[in-house]
PDB file of C-alpha atoms in Angstrom:
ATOM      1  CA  UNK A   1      42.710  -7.155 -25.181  1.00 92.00           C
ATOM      2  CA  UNK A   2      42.497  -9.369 -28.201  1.00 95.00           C
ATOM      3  CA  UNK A   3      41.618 -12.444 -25.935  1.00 96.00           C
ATOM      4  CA  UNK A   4      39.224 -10.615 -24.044  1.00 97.00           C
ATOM      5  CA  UNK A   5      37.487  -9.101 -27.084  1.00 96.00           C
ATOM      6  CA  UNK A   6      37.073 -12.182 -28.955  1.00 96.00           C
ATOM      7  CA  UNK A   7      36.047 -14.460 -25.979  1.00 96.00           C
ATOM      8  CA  UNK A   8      33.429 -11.460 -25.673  1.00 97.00           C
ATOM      9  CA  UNK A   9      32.330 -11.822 -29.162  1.00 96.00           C
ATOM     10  CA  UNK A  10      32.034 -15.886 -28.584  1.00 95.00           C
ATOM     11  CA  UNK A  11      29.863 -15.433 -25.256  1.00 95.00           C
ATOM     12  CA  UNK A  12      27.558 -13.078 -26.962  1.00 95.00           C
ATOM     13  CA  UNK A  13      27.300 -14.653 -30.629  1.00 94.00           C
ATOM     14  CA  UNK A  14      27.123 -18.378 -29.204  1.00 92.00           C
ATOM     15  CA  UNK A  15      24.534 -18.004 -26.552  1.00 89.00           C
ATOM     16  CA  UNK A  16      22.024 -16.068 -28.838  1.00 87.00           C
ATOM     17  CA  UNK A  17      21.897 -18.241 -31.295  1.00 86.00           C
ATOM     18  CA  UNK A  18      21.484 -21.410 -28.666  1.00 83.00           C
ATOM     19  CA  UNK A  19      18.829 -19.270 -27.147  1.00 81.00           C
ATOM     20  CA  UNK A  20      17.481 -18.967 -30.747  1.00 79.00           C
ATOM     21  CA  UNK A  21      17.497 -22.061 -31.705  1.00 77.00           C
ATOM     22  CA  UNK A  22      17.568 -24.626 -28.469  1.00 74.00           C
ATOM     23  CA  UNK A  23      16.134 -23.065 -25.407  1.00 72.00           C
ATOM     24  CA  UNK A  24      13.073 -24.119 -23.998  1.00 67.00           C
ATOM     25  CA  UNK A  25      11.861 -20.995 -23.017  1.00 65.00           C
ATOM     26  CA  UNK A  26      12.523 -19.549 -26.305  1.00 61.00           C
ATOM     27  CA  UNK A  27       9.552 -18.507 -28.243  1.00 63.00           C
ATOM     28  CA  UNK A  28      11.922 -18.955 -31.873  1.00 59.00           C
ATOM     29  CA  UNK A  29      13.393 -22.258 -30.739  1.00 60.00           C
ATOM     30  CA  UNK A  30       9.782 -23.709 -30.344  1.00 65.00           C
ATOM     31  CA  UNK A  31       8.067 -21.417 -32.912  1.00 61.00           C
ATOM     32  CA  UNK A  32       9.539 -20.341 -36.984  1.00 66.00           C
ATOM     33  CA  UNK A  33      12.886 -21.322 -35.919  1.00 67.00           C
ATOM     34  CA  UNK A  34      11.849 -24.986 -34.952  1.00 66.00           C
ATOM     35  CA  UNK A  35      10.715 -25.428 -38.316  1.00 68.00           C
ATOM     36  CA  UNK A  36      14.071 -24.637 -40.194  1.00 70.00           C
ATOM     37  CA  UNK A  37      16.271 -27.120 -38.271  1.00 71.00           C
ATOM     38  CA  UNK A  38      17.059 -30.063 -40.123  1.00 74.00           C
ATOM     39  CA  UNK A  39      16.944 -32.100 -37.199  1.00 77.00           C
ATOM     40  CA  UNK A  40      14.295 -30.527 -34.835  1.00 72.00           C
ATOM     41  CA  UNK A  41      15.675 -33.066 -31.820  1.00 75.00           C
ATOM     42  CA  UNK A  42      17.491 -30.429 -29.340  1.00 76.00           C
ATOM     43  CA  UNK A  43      21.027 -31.878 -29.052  1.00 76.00           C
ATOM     44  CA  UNK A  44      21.356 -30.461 -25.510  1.00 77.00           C
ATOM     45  CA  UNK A  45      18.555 -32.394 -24.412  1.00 75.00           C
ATOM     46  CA  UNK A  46      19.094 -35.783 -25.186  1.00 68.00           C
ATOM     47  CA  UNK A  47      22.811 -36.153 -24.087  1.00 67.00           C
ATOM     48  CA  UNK A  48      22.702 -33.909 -21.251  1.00 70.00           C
ATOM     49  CA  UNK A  49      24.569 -31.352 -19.338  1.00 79.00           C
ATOM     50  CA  UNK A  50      27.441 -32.434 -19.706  1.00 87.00           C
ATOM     51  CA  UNK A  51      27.249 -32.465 -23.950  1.00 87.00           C
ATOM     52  CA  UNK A  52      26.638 -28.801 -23.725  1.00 89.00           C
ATOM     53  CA  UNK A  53      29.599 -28.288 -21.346  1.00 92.00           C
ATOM     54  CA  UNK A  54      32.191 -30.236 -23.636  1.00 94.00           C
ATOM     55  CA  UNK A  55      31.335 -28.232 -26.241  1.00 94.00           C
ATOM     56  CA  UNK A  56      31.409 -25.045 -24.428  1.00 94.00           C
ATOM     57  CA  UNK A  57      35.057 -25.900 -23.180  1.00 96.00           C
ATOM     58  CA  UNK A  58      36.154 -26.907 -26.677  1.00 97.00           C
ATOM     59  CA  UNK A  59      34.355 -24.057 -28.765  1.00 97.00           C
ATOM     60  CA  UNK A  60      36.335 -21.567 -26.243  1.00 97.00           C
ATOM     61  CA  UNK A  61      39.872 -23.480 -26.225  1.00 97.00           C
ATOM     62  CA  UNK A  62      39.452 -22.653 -30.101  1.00 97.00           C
ATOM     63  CA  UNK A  63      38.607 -18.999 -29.324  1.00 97.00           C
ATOM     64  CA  UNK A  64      41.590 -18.321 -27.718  1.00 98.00           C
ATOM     65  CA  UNK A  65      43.831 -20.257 -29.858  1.00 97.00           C
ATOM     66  CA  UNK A  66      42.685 -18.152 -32.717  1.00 96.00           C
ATOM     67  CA  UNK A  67      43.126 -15.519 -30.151  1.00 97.00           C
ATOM     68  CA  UNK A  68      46.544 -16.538 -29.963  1.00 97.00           C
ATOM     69  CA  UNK A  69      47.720 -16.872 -33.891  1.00 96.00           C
ATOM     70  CA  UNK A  70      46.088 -13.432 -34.053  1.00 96.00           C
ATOM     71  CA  UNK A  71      48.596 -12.174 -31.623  1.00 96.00           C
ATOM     72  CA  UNK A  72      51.416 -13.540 -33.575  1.00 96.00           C
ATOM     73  CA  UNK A  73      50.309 -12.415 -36.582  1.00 95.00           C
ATOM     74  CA  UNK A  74      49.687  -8.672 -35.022  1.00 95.00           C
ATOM     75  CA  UNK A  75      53.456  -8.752 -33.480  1.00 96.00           C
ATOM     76  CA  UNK A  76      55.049  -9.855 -36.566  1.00 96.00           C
ATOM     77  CA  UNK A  77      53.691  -7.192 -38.879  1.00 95.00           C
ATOM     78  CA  UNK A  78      54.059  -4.616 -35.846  1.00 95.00           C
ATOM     79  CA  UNK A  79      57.534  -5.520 -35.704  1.00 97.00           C
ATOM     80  CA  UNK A  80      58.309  -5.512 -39.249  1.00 95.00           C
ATOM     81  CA  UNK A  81      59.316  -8.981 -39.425  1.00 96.00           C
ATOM     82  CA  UNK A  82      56.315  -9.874 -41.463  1.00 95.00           C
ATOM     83  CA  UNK A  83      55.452  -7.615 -44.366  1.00 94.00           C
ATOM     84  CA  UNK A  84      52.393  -6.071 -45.015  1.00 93.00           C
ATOM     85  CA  UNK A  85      50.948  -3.161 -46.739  1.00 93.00           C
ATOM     86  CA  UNK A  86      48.418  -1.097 -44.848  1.00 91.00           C
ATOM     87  CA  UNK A  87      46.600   0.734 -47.631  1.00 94.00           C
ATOM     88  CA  UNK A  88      43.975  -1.409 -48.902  1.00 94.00           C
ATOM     89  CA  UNK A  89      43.811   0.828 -52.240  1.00 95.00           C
ATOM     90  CA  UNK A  90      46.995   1.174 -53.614  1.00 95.00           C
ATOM     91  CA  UNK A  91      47.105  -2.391 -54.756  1.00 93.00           C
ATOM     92  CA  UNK A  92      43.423  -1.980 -55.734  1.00 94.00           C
ATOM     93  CA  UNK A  93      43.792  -5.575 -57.519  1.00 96.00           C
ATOM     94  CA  UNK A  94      45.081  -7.542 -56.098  1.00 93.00           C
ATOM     95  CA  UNK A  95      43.291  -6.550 -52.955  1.00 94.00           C
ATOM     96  CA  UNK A  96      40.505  -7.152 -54.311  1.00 95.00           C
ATOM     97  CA  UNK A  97      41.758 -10.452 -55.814  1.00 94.00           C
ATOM     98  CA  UNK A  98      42.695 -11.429 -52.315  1.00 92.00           C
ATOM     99  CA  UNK A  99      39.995 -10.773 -50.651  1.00 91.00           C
ATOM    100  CA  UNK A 100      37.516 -12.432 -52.577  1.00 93.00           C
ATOM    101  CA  UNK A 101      39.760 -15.758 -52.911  1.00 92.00           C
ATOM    102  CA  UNK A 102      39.763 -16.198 -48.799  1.00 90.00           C
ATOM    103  CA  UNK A 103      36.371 -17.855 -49.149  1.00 87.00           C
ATOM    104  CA  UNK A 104      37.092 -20.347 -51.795  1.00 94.00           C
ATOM    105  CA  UNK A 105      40.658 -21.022 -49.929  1.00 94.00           C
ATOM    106  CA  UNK A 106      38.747 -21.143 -46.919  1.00 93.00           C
ATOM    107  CA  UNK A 107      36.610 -23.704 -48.260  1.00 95.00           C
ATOM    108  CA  UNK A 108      39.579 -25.692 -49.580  1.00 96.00           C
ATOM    109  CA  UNK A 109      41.205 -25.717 -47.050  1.00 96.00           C
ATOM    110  CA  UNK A 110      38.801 -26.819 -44.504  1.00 95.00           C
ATOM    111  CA  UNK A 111      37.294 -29.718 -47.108  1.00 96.00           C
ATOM    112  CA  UNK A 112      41.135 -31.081 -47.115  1.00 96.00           C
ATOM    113  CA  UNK A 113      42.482 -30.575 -43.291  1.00 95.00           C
ATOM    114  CA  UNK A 114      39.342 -32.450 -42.682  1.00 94.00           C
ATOM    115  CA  UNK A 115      39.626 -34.836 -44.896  1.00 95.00           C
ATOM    116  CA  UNK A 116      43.485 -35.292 -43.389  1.00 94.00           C
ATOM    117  CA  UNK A 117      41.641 -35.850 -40.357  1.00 95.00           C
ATOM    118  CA  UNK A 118      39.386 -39.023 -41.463  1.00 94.00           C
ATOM    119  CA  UNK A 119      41.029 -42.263 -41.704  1.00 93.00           C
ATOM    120  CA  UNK A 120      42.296 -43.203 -45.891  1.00 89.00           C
ATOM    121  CA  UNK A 121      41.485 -46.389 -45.590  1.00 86.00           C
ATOM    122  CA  UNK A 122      40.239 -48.445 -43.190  1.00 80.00           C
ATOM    123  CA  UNK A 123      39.199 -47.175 -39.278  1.00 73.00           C
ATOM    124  CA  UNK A 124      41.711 -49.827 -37.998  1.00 78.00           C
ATOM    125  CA  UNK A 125      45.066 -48.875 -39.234  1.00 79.00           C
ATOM    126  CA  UNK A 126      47.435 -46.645 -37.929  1.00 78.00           C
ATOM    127  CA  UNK A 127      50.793 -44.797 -38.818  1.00 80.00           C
ATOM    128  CA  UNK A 128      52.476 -47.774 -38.593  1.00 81.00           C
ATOM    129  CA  UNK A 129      50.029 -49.062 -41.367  1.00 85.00           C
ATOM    130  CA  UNK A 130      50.769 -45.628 -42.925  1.00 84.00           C
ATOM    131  CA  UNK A 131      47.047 -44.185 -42.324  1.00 89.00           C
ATOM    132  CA  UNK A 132      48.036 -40.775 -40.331  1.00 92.00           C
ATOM    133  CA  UNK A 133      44.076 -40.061 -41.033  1.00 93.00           C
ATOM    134  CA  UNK A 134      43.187 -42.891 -38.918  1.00 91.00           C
ATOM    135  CA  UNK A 135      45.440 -42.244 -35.987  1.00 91.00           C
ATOM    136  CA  UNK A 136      44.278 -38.078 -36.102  1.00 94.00           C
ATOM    137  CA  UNK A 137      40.801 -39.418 -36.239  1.00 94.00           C
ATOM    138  CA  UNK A 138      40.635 -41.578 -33.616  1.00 92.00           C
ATOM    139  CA  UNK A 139      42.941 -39.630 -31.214  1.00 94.00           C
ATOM    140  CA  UNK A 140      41.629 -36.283 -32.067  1.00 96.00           C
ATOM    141  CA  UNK A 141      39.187 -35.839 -34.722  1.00 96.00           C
ATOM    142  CA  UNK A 142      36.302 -38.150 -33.719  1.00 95.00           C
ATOM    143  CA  UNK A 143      36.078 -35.394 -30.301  1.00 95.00           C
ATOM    144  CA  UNK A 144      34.092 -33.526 -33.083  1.00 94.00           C
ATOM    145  CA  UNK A 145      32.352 -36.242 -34.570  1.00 92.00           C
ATOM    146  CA  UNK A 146      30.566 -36.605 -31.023  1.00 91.00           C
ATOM    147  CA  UNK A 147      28.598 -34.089 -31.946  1.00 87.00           C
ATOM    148  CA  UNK A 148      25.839 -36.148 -33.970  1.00 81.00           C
ATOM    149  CA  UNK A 149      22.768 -32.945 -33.849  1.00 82.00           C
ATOM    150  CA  UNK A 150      25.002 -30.418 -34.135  1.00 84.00           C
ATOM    151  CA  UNK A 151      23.939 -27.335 -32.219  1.00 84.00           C
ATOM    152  CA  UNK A 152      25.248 -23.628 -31.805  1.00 87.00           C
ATOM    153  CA  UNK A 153      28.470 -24.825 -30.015  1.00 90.00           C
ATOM    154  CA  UNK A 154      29.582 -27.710 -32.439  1.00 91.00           C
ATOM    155  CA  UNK A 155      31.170 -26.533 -35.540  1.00 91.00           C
ATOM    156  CA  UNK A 156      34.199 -25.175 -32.932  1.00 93.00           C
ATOM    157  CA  UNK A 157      34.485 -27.873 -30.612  1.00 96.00           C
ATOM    158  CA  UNK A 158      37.221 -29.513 -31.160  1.00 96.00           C
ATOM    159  CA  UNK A 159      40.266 -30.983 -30.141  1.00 97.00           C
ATOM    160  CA  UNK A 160      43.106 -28.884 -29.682  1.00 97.00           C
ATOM    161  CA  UNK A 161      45.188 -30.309 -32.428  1.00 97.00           C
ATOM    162  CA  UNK A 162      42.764 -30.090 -34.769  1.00 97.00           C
ATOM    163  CA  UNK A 163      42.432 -26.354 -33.859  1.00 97.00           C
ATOM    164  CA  UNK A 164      46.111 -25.947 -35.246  1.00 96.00           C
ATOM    165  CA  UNK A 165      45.637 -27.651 -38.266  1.00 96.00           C
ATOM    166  CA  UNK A 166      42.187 -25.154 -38.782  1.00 95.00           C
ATOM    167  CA  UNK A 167      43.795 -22.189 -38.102  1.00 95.00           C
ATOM    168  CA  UNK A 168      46.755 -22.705 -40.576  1.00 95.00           C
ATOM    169  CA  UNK A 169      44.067 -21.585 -43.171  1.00 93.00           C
ATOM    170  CA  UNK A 170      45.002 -18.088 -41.772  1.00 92.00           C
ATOM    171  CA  UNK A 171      48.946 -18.412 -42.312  1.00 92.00           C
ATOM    172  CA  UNK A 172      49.099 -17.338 -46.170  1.00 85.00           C
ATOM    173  CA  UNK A 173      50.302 -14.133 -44.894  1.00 89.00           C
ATOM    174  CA  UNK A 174      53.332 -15.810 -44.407  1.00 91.00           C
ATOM    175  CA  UNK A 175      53.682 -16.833 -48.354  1.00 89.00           C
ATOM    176  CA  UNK A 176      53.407 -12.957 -49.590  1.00 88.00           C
ATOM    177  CA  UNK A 177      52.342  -9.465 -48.057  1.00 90.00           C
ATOM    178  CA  UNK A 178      48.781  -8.776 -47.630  1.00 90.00           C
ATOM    179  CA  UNK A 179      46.997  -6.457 -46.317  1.00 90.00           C
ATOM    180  CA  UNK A 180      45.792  -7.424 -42.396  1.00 88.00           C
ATOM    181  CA  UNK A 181      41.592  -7.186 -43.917  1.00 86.00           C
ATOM    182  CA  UNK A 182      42.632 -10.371 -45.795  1.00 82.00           C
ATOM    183  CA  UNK A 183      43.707 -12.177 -42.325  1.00 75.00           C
TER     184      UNK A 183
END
């Protein structure tokens, strides 16, 4: 149910706001809408079919990863292997606390996992030069990068990998109990 749910929530979300913002047909995407893009180009257009398609595929491969560390995280608290505390108020707090500071770790996180991502020093090297951002970017990262207009559909399409390292921003219920809002 979890898959299905969120894969429902990505094919209604996604395609409204493309609708909004890129289809021809659209009054918004040609009317007050056009007017608030940065780059007014339609992405979709220029590159094609098949642009829209990658990032369709990509955007949903993330879905259901997410999907996926959702499930985990669901099973270990259900099972008790994974502590949690299920009243949101009786650690009024630090709830609180917590659920404020996701943003800013949010933002952290992503600005350094993405930065991990880019090569440190030059494009050319490689591990064996001791650049591990070079090798993730040109192996996985620069999937994302092909999105030069980002639309609707970019911010999630990624590779795989770089899914994973994404997602981890969602694993510091592993370093103390929280309550599941904070997930």
């Amino acid at each position: 149910r979890v898959f299905l749910f969120n894969i429902a929530c990505e094919f209604t979300t996604y395609p409204f706001w493309h609708w909004m913002t890129h289809a021809r047909r659209s009054p918004y995407a040609q009317g007050p809408l056009h007017e608030k893009k940065f780059n007014p180009v339609n992405p979709y257009e220029d590159k094609g079919q098949d642009h829209l398609l990658r990032e369709i595929t990509f955007t949903t491969l993330g879905w259901l990863q997410s999907s996926f560390v959702q499930c985990i995280f669901m099973w270990l608290w259900a099972s008790g292997r994974l502590p949690y505390y299920g009243d949101f108020w009786s650690r009024p707090f630090f709830s609180i606390f917590i659920l404020l500071s996701v943003t800013y770790w949010s933002a952290f996180h992503f600005y350094w996992s993405h930065r991990f991502m880019h090569p440190w020093w030059s494009v050319r090297n490689g591990i064996r030069e001791g650049d591990i951002g070079a090798f993730l970017y040109r192996h996985f990262h620069s999937l994302h990068h092909r999105s030069h207009n980002p639309g609707p559909w970019s911010g999630l399409s990624m590779h795989p990998v770089e899914h994973f390292f994404y997602y981890t921003r969602a694993y510091f219920p592993l370093l103390f109990s929280c309550h599941p809002l904070h997930f």
